[in-house]
PDB file of C-alpha atoms and ligand atoms in Angstrom:
ATOM      1  CA  MET A   1      -0.031   0.063  -0.097  1.00  0.00           C
ATOM      2  CA  LYS A   2       2.959   2.177   0.899  1.00  0.00           C
ATOM      3  CA  ILE A   3       4.487   1.608  -2.373  1.00  0.00           C
ATOM      4  CA  MET A   4       1.356   2.120  -4.252  1.00  0.00           C
ATOM      5  CA  SER A   5       0.462   5.536  -3.058  1.00  0.00           C
ATOM      6  CA  SER A   6       4.131   6.873  -3.124  1.00  0.00           C
ATOM      7  CA  CYS A   7       4.136   5.751  -6.797  1.00  0.00           C
ATOM      8  CA  PHE A   8       0.996   7.493  -7.332  1.00  0.00           C
ATOM      9  CA  GLY A   9       2.603  10.709  -5.587  1.00  0.00           C
ATOM     10  CA  LEU A  10       5.287  10.314  -8.302  1.00  0.00           C
ATOM     11  CA  LEU A  11       2.845   9.829 -11.083  1.00  0.00           C
ATOM     12  CA  LEU A  12       0.955  13.193  -9.909  1.00  0.00           C
ATOM     13  CA  LEU A  13       4.593  14.823  -9.759  1.00  0.00           C
ATOM     14  CA  VAL A  14       5.593  13.825 -13.347  1.00  0.00           C
ATOM     15  CA  MET A  15       2.040  14.847 -14.679  1.00  0.00           C
ATOM     16  CA  SER A  16       2.231  18.486 -13.233  1.00  0.00           C
ATOM     17  CA  CYS A  17       5.440  18.648 -14.897  1.00  0.00           C
ATOM     18  CA  GLN A  18       4.445  17.195 -18.321  1.00  0.00           C
ATOM     19  CA  ASN A  19       1.240  19.118 -18.874  1.00  0.00           C
ATOM     20  CA  ALA A  20       3.233  21.443 -20.874  1.00  0.00           C
ATOM     21  CA  GLU A  21       3.957  18.692 -23.205  1.00  0.00           C
ATOM     22  CA  GLN A  22       1.454  17.914 -25.973  1.00  0.00           C
ATOM     23  CA  GLU A  23       2.643  14.709 -26.861  1.00  0.00           C
ATOM     24  CA  GLN A  24       0.458  12.541 -24.680  1.00  0.00           C
ATOM     25  CA  PRO A  25      -0.437   8.759 -25.836  1.00  0.00           C
ATOM     26  CA  ALA A  26      -3.824   8.422 -27.185  1.00  0.00           C
ATOM     27  CA  ALA A  27      -5.114   5.813 -24.437  1.00  0.00           C
ATOM     28  CA  ILE A  28      -4.716   8.254 -21.540  1.00  0.00           C
ATOM     29  CA  GLU A  29      -6.045  11.197 -23.381  1.00  0.00           C
ATOM     30  CA  ASN A  30      -9.409  11.396 -21.763  1.00  0.00           C
ATOM     31  CA  SER A  31      -8.237  11.418 -18.226  1.00  0.00           C
ATOM     32  CA  GLU A  32      -4.970  13.830 -18.973  1.00  0.00           C
ATOM     33  CA  LYS A  33      -7.624  16.357 -20.835  1.00  0.00           C
ATOM     34  CA  ILE A  34      -9.640  16.546 -17.507  1.00  0.00           C
ATOM     35  CA  VAL A  35      -6.312  17.183 -15.588  1.00  0.00           C
ATOM     36  CA  TYR A  36      -5.412  19.724 -18.138  1.00  0.00           C
ATOM     37  CA  ASP A  37      -8.686  21.379 -17.634  1.00  0.00           C
ATOM     38  CA  MET A  38      -7.809  21.894 -14.181  1.00  0.00           C
ATOM     39  CA  TYR A  39      -4.348  23.005 -14.584  1.00  0.00           C
ATOM     40  CA  GLN A  40      -3.380  26.360 -13.424  1.00  0.00           C
ATOM     41  CA  PRO A  41       0.360  27.220 -14.409  1.00  0.00           C
ATOM     42  CA  SER A  42       2.319  28.268 -11.225  1.00  0.00           C
ATOM     43  CA  GLU A  43       4.323  31.191 -11.261  1.00  0.00           C
ATOM     44  CA  MET A  44       7.561  29.167 -11.607  1.00  0.00           C
ATOM     45  CA  ALA A  45       5.943  27.149 -14.712  1.00  0.00           C
ATOM     46  CA  ASN A  46       5.249  30.739 -16.154  1.00  0.00           C
ATOM     47  CA  LEU A  47       8.797  31.850 -15.280  1.00  0.00           C
ATOM     48  CA  MET A  48      10.251  28.478 -16.906  1.00  0.00           C
ATOM     49  CA  ASN A  49       8.298  29.069 -20.331  1.00  0.00           C
ATOM     50  CA  ALA A  50       9.517  32.686 -20.250  1.00  0.00           C
ATOM     51  CA  MET A  51      13.019  31.310 -19.762  1.00  0.00           C
ATOM     52  CA  TYR A  52      12.642  28.619 -22.495  1.00  0.00           C
ATOM     53  CA  ALA A  53      11.173  31.489 -24.790  1.00  0.00           C
ATOM     54  CA  HIS A  54      14.061  33.938 -23.983  1.00  0.00           C
ATOM     55  CA  ASN A  55      16.927  31.684 -24.488  1.00  0.00           C
ATOM     56  CA  GLU A  56      15.439  30.573 -27.726  1.00  0.00           C
ATOM     57  CA  THR A  57      15.533  33.887 -28.900  1.00  0.00           C
ATOM     58  CA  VAL A  58      19.376  34.220 -27.345  1.00  0.00           C
ATOM     59  CA  LYS A  59      20.156  30.962 -29.454  1.00  0.00           C
ATOM     60  CA  GLU A  60      18.775  32.491 -32.732  1.00  0.00           C
ATOM     61  CA  ALA A  61      20.838  35.813 -31.918  1.00  0.00           C
ATOM     62  CA  ILE A  62      23.849  33.843 -31.298  1.00  0.00           C
ATOM     63  CA  LEU A  63      23.627  31.774 -34.679  1.00  0.00           C
ATOM     64  CA  ALA A  64      22.994  35.197 -36.339  1.00  0.00           C
ATOM     65  CA  GLY A  65      26.047  36.979 -34.775  1.00  0.00           C
ATOM     66  CA  GLU A  66      23.839  39.379 -33.344  1.00  0.00           C
ATOM     67  CA  ASP A  67      23.898  41.129 -29.828  1.00  0.00           C
ATOM     68  CA  ILE A  68      22.188  39.191 -27.021  1.00  0.00           C
ATOM     69  CA  GLY A  69      21.628  42.239 -24.840  1.00  0.00           C
ATOM     70  CA  GLN A  70      21.539  41.897 -21.065  1.00  0.00           C
ATOM     71  CA  PHE A  71      20.998  39.513 -18.508  1.00  0.00           C
ATOM     72  CA  PRO A  72      16.908  39.286 -17.732  1.00  0.00           C
ATOM     73  CA  MET A  73      16.595  40.315 -14.101  1.00  0.00           C
ATOM     74  CA  ASP A  74      13.160  38.525 -14.226  1.00  0.00           C
ATOM     75  CA  PHE A  75      15.302  35.032 -14.065  1.00  0.00           C
ATOM     76  CA  LEU A  76      15.946  35.872 -10.563  1.00  0.00           C
ATOM     77  CA  GLU A  77      12.525  35.253  -9.682  1.00  0.00           C
ATOM     78  CA  ILE A  78      13.820  31.384  -9.902  1.00  0.00           C
ATOM     79  CA  HIS A  79      14.436  32.054  -6.148  1.00  0.00           C
ATOM     80  CA  THR A  80      10.979  33.179  -4.952  1.00  0.00           C
ATOM     81  CA  ALA A  81       8.755  32.029  -7.503  1.00  0.00           C
ATOM     82  CA  GLU A  82       5.667  29.978  -6.327  1.00  0.00           C
ATOM     83  CA  LEU A  83       5.712  26.204  -7.332  1.00  0.00           C
ATOM     84  CA  SER A  84       3.034  23.882  -8.268  1.00  0.00           C
ATOM     85  CA  GLU A  85       1.348  21.954  -5.661  1.00  0.00           C
ATOM     86  CA  PHE A  86       3.461  18.884  -4.087  1.00  0.00           C
ATOM     87  CA  LYS A  87       6.839  20.666  -4.891  1.00  0.00           C
ATOM     88  CA  TYR A  88       8.946  22.544  -2.474  1.00  0.00           C
ATOM     89  CA  ARG A  89      12.537  23.918  -2.758  1.00  0.00           C
ATOM     90  CA  ASN A  90      15.196  21.548  -1.183  1.00  0.00           C
ATOM     91  CA  GLU A  91      18.644  22.502  -0.904  1.00  0.00           C
ATOM     92  CA  THR A  92      19.431  20.555  -4.379  1.00  0.00           C
ATOM     93  CA  PHE A  93      16.838  22.714  -6.067  1.00  0.00           C
ATOM     94  CA  GLN A  94      18.520  25.935  -4.563  1.00  0.00           C
ATOM     95  CA  SER A  95      21.939  25.162  -5.517  1.00  0.00           C
ATOM     96  CA  PHE A  96      20.915  24.333  -8.892  1.00  0.00           C
ATOM     97  CA  SER A  97      19.185  27.777  -9.111  1.00  0.00           C
ATOM     98  CA  GLN A  98      22.241  29.328  -8.028  1.00  0.00           C
ATOM     99  CA  LEU A  99      24.332  27.564 -10.449  1.00  0.00           C
ATOM    100  CA  PHE A 100      21.873  28.216 -13.513  1.00  0.00           C
ATOM    101  CA  ILE A 101      21.894  32.117 -12.695  1.00  0.00           C
ATOM    102  CA  LEU A 102      25.425  32.373 -12.245  1.00  0.00           C
ATOM    103  CA  ALA A 103      25.904  30.444 -15.675  1.00  0.00           C
ATOM    104  CA  GLN A 104      23.158  32.787 -17.201  1.00  0.00           C
ATOM    105  CA  LYS A 105      24.931  35.701 -16.125  1.00  0.00           C
ATOM    106  CA  GLU A 106      28.192  34.495 -17.483  1.00  0.00           C
ATOM    107  CA  LEU A 107      26.443  34.268 -20.709  1.00  0.00           C
ATOM    108  CA  TYR A 108      26.332  38.234 -20.761  1.00  0.00           C
ATOM    109  CA  ASN A 109      29.893  38.495 -19.364  1.00  0.00           C
ATOM    110  CA  PRO A 110      31.620  40.774 -21.971  1.00  0.00           C
ATOM    111  CA  ASP A 111      35.005  39.608 -20.372  1.00  0.00           C
ATOM    112  CA  ALA A 112      34.258  35.986 -20.331  1.00  0.00           C
ATOM    113  CA  GLU A 113      37.067  33.654 -21.293  1.00  0.00           C
ATOM    114  CA  THR A 114      35.216  31.021 -22.902  1.00  0.00           C
ATOM    115  CA  SER A 115      33.381  31.333 -26.226  1.00  0.00           C
ATOM    116  CA  GLN A 116      29.444  32.487 -26.124  1.00  0.00           C
ATOM    117  CA  VAL A 117      28.601  29.246 -27.716  1.00  0.00           C
ATOM    118  CA  SER A 118      29.878  27.278 -25.190  1.00  0.00           C
ATOM    119  CA  ARG A 119      28.541  29.750 -22.214  1.00  0.00           C
ATOM    120  CA  PHE A 120      25.143  29.296 -23.626  1.00  0.00           C
ATOM    121  CA  ASN A 121      25.219  25.740 -24.003  1.00  0.00           C
ATOM    122  CA  ASN A 122      26.366  25.692 -20.343  1.00  0.00           C
ATOM    123  CA  VAL A 123      23.251  27.419 -19.261  1.00  0.00           C
ATOM    124  CA  VAL A 124      21.266  24.839 -21.198  1.00  0.00           C
ATOM    125  CA  ASN A 125      23.014  22.023 -19.294  1.00  0.00           C
ATOM    126  CA  LEU A 126      22.110  23.800 -16.030  1.00  0.00           C
ATOM    127  CA  CYS A 127      18.555  23.749 -17.140  1.00  0.00           C
ATOM    128  CA  ILE A 128      19.046  19.961 -17.843  1.00  0.00           C
ATOM    129  CA  ALA A 129      20.708  18.967 -14.508  1.00  0.00           C
ATOM    130  CA  CYS A 130      18.045  20.680 -12.446  1.00  0.00           C
ATOM    131  CA  HIS A 131      15.298  19.146 -14.390  1.00  0.00           C
ATOM    132  CA  GLN A 132      17.211  15.761 -13.959  1.00  0.00           C
ATOM    133  CA  THR A 133      16.575  16.061 -10.182  1.00  0.00           C
ATOM    134  CA  GLU A 134      13.045  17.755 -10.285  1.00  0.00           C
ATOM    135  CA  CYS A 135      11.070  17.468 -13.346  1.00  0.00           C
ATOM    136  CA  THR A 136      12.301  15.298 -16.346  1.00  0.00           C
ATOM    137  CA  GLY A 137       9.251  15.872 -18.478  1.00  0.00           C
ATOM    138  CA  PRO A 138      10.562  19.081 -20.456  1.00  0.00           C
ATOM    139  CA  ILE A 139      13.965  17.755 -20.773  1.00  0.00           C
ATOM    140  CA  SER A 140      13.713  16.604 -24.529  1.00  0.00           C
ATOM    141  CA  ARG A 141      12.596  19.885 -25.532  1.00  0.00           C
ATOM    142  CA  ILE A 142      15.081  21.717 -23.294  1.00  0.00           C
ATOM    143  CA  LYS A 143      17.816  19.604 -25.223  1.00  0.00           C
ATOM    144  CA  LYS A 144      16.559  21.496 -28.505  1.00  0.00           C
ATOM    145  CA  LEU A 145      18.087  24.556 -27.241  1.00  0.00           C
ATOM    146  CA  HIS A 146      21.717  23.483 -27.604  1.00  0.00           C
ATOM    147  CA  ILE A 147      23.746  25.059 -30.015  1.00  0.00           C
ATOM    148  CA  LYS A 148      25.390  22.094 -31.973  1.00  0.00           C
TER     149      LYS A 148
HETATM  150  C1  HEC B 201      16.701  24.853 -10.282  1.00  0.00           C
HETATM  151  C2  HEC B 201      15.878  24.176 -10.893  1.00  0.00           C
HETATM  152  C3  HEC B 201      15.415  24.391 -12.483  1.00  0.00           C
HETATM  153  C4  HEC B 201      16.012  25.112 -13.282  1.00  0.00           C
HETATM  154  C5  HEC B 201      17.928  25.700 -13.247  1.00  0.00           C
HETATM  155  C6  HEC B 201      15.534  25.141 -14.378  1.00  0.00           C
HETATM  156  N1  HEC B 201      14.107  24.454 -14.122  1.00  0.00           N
HETATM  157 FE1  HEC B 201      12.572  24.264 -15.644  1.00  0.00          FE
HETATM  158  N2  HEC B 201      11.235  23.513 -14.043  1.00  0.00           N
HETATM  159  C7  HEC B 201      11.839  23.461 -12.858  1.00  0.00           C
HETATM  160  C8  HEC B 201      10.699  23.013 -12.046  1.00  0.00           C
HETATM  161  C9  HEC B 201      10.667  22.604 -10.603  1.00  0.00           C
HETATM  162  C10 HEC B 201       9.446  22.998 -12.983  1.00  0.00           C
HETATM  163  C11 HEC B 201       7.876  22.963 -12.491  1.00  0.00           C
HETATM  164  C12 HEC B 201       7.356  24.062 -11.834  1.00  0.00           C
HETATM  165  C13 HEC B 201       6.054  23.713 -11.585  1.00  0.00           C
HETATM  166  O1  HEC B 201       5.373  22.755 -11.873  1.00  0.00           O
HETATM  167  O2  HEC B 201       5.825  24.765 -10.633  1.00  0.00           O
HETATM  168  C14 HEC B 201      10.177  23.394 -14.047  1.00  0.00           C
HETATM  169  C15 HEC B 201       9.442  23.295 -15.311  1.00  0.00           C
HETATM  170  C16 HEC B 201       9.847  23.698 -16.566  1.00  0.00           C
HETATM  171  C17 HEC B 201       8.916  23.904 -17.671  1.00  0.00           C
HETATM  172  C18 HEC B 201       7.686  23.505 -18.101  1.00  0.00           C
HETATM  173  C19 HEC B 201       6.780  24.515 -17.634  1.00  0.00           C
HETATM  174  C20 HEC B 201       5.011  24.326 -17.610  1.00  0.00           C
HETATM  175  O3  HEC B 201       4.297  24.796 -18.315  1.00  0.00           O
HETATM  176  O4  HEC B 201       4.911  23.413 -16.890  1.00  0.00           O
HETATM  177  C21 HEC B 201       9.850  24.005 -18.866  1.00  0.00           C
HETATM  178  C22 HEC B 201       9.362  24.253 -20.278  1.00  0.00           C
HETATM  179  C23 HEC B 201      11.157  24.431 -18.271  1.00  0.00           C
HETATM  180  N3  HEC B 201      11.100  24.018 -16.771  1.00  0.00           N
HETATM  181  C24 HEC B 201      12.272  24.566 -19.025  1.00  0.00           C
HETATM  182  C25 HEC B 201      13.351  25.168 -18.568  1.00  0.00           C
HETATM  183  C26 HEC B 201      14.461  25.932 -19.004  1.00  0.00           C
HETATM  184  C27 HEC B 201      14.532  26.346 -20.791  1.00  0.00           C
HETATM  185  C28 HEC B 201      15.478  26.045 -18.178  1.00  0.00           C
HETATM  186  C29 HEC B 201      16.759  26.689 -18.408  1.00  0.00           C
HETATM  187  C30 HEC B 201      16.678  27.776 -19.125  1.00  0.00           C
HETATM  188  C31 HEC B 201      15.041  25.626 -16.784  1.00  0.00           C
HETATM  189  N4  HEC B 201      14.101  25.089 -17.039  1.00  0.00           N
HETATM  190  C32 HEC B 201      15.788  25.673 -15.602  1.00  0.00           C
HETATM  191  C33 HEC B 201      12.957  23.650 -12.228  1.00  0.00           C
HETATM  192  C34 HEC B 201      14.237  24.075 -12.870  1.00  0.00           C
END
């Protein structure tokens, strides 16, 4: 019984992370739909989607050789944004948030010693690193940000 309920908890976690993903198998489409209707994106989910969109634009700018602008201060909300239900900030989460912010800031550092492409890919790797501990659903999408 204990195993059952912890599996169920895990399922809920996974589902709340995967709602943004559109590729649901047909068989569970109906039950998934109900969850989707009730789904209110958390502050964190909104921030994450904004971070994704921003880094997509940065990637395009880098590939086009254009200026990437400045570090978006909104990203600092990763330390405070409200999470979905069933989620909380533990120490791992907090250290990944810090590493991610450092990497994203370094991307905009004019005196950096490594190439812009490698700094950008480092940002993406930190998105993925945190997601491996927290929320694996969006990882395949995030990987598409890598500059090859
Ligand atoms: C410190 C950990 C951490 C980092 C770093 C992180 N994420 Fe997330 N991400 C999360 C968590 C936790 C959620 C689930 C948020 C929720 O449901 O409240 C999430 C959710 C998402 C989602 C799904 C949002 C939705 O609509 O449900 C996407 C997409 C995403 N992240 C992309 C990214 C990208 C891109 C980056 C890097 C630019 C990134 N994440 C960095 C922890 C992280």
